[in-house]
C-alpha positions in Angstrom: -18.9 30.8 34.4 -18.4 28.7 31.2 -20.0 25.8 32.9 -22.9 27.6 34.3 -24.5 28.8 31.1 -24.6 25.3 29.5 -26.0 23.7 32.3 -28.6 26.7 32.9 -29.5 26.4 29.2 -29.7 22.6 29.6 -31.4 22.9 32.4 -34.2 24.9 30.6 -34.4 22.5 28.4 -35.3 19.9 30.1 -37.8 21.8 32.2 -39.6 22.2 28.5 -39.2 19.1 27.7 -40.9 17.2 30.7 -43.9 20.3 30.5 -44.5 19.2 26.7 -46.3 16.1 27.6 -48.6 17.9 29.8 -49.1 20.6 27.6 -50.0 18.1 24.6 -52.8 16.0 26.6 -54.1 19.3 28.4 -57.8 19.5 27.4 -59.8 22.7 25.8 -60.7 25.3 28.1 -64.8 25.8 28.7 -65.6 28.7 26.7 -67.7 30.5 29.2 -71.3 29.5 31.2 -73.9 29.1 27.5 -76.4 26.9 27.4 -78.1 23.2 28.3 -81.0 21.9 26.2 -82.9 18.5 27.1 -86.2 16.8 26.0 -88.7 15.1 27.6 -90.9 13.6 24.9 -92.4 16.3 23.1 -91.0 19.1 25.8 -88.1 20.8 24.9 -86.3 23.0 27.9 -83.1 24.7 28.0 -81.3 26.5 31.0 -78.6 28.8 31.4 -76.9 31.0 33.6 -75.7 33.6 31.7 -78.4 36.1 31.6 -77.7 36.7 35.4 -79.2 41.0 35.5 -82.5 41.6 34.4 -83.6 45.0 31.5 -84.9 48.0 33.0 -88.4 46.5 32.4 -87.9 43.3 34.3 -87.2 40.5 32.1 -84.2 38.4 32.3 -84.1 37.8 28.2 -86.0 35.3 25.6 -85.2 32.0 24.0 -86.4 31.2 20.7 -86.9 27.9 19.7 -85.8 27.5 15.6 -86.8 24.4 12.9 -84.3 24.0 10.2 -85.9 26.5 7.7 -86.1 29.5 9.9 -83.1 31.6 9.6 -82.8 33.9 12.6 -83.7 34.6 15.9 -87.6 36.4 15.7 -88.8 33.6 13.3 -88.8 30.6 16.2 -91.2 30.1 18.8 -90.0 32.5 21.4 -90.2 32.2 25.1 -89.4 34.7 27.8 -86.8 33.3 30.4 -87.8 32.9 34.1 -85.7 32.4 36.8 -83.7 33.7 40.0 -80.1 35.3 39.0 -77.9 31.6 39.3 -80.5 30.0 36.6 -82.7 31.0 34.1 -85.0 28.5 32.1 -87.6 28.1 29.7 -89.5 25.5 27.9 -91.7 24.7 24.7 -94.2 21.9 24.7 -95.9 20.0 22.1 -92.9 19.9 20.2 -93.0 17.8 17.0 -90.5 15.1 15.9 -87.5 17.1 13.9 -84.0 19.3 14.3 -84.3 22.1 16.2 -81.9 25.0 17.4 -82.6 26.8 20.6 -80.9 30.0 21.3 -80.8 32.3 24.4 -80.3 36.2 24.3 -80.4 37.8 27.2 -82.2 41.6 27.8 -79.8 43.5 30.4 -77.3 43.6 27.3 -79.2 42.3 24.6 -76.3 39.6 24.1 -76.7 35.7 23.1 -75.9 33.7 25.7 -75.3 30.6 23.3 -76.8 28.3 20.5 -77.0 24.7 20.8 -78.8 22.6 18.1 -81.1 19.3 19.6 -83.2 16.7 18.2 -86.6 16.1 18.8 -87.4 12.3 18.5 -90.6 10.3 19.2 -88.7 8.2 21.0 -87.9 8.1 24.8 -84.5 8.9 24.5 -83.8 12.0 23.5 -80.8 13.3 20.8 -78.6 16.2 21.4 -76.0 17.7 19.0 -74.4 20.8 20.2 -72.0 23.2 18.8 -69.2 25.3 20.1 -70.8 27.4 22.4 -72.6 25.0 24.6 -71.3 23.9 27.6 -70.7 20.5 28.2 -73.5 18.2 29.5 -71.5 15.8 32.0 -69.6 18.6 33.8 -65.9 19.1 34.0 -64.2 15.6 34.9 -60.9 16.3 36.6 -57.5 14.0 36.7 -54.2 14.0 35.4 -54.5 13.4 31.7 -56.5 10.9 30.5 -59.4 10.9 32.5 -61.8 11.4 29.8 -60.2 8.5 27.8 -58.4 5.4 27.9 -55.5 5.1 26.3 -54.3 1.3 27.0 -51.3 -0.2 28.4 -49.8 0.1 25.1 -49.5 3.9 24.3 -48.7 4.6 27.8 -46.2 1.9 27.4 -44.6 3.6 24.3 -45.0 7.1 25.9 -42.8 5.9 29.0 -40.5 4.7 26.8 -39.9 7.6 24.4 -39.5 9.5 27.7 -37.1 7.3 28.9 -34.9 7.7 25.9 -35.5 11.3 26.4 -33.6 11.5 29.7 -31.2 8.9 29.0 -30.2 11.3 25.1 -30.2 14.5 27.9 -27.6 12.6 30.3 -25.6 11.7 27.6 -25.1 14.5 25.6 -24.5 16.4 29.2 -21.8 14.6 30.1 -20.1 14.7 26.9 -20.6 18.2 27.2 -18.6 18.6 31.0 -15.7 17.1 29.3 -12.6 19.5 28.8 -11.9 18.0 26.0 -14.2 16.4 23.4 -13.3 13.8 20.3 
């Protein structure tokens, strides 16, 4: 019985030390459906899927379309949504060169399905800055660990090794620790 508890405590141990590493490079979670926003030129659109039941009178909410010096949500240009219940969309056109923020609130329970700020160029190639709440615009890219980024050979080089001496500290101090007798 004496042997038993130091190996189940060591044992535990270990088992939190080998889930550290995955729990350190484990990325955020999404933070529910929100919002996309593009351009194209002077259109701006922006699609969501969280407005998903319609109000009693139909509608499945409005987006408002903001410049930097109007302050809430009935000051923008505002748009009704249209849609099926998997997407909804809506769009502004003739949209002049500046920073915009585009935010969605739905009718069935008069919530906001997100905010994302965007910028309107007269370039081509359009400039997006989005905050917390919208969803990411290349989809969820699975792996183990780094598949968003590369680390190098080095860092994962320096990783393996710290775990190596890791396992090699645990053995150690477990075998000095099954000795009856210890100096």
């Amino acid at each position: 019985m004496r042997t038993i508890q130091p190996l189940l405590r060591s044992g535990l141990t270990v088992a939190a030390v080998a889930a550290l590493p995955l729990a350190l490079t484990a990325g955020p979670a999404a933070a529910g459906p929100g919002i996309s926003v593009s351009t194209s030129g002077s259109t701006v659109s922006v699609t969501t899927t969280a407005c998903s039941r319609t109000a009693p009178t139909g509608g499945w909410g409005t987006a408002s379309l903001l410049t930097s010096s109007q302050a809430n949500f009935s000051q923008g240009r505002q748009v009704a949504l249209s849609g099926t219940t998997s997407l909804q969309s809506a769009a502004w056109s003739n949209v002049s060169p500046g920073t915009y923020t585009v935010i969605v609130m739905c009718a069935s329970n008069n919530s906001t399905a997100g905010t994302q700020s965007i910028i309107v160029s007269g370039s081509a190639t359009p400039t997006i800055s989005s905050t917390a709440s919208a969803s990411p615009s290349r989809g969820v890219l699975g792996g183990l660990g780094g598949a968003t980024k590369d680390y190098g050979t080095l860092t994962l080089a320096v990783g393996g090794g710290l775990v190596a001496v890791g396992a090699a500290a645990t053995a150690w101090f477990l075998r000095r620790r099954s000795r009856p007798y210890r100096l």
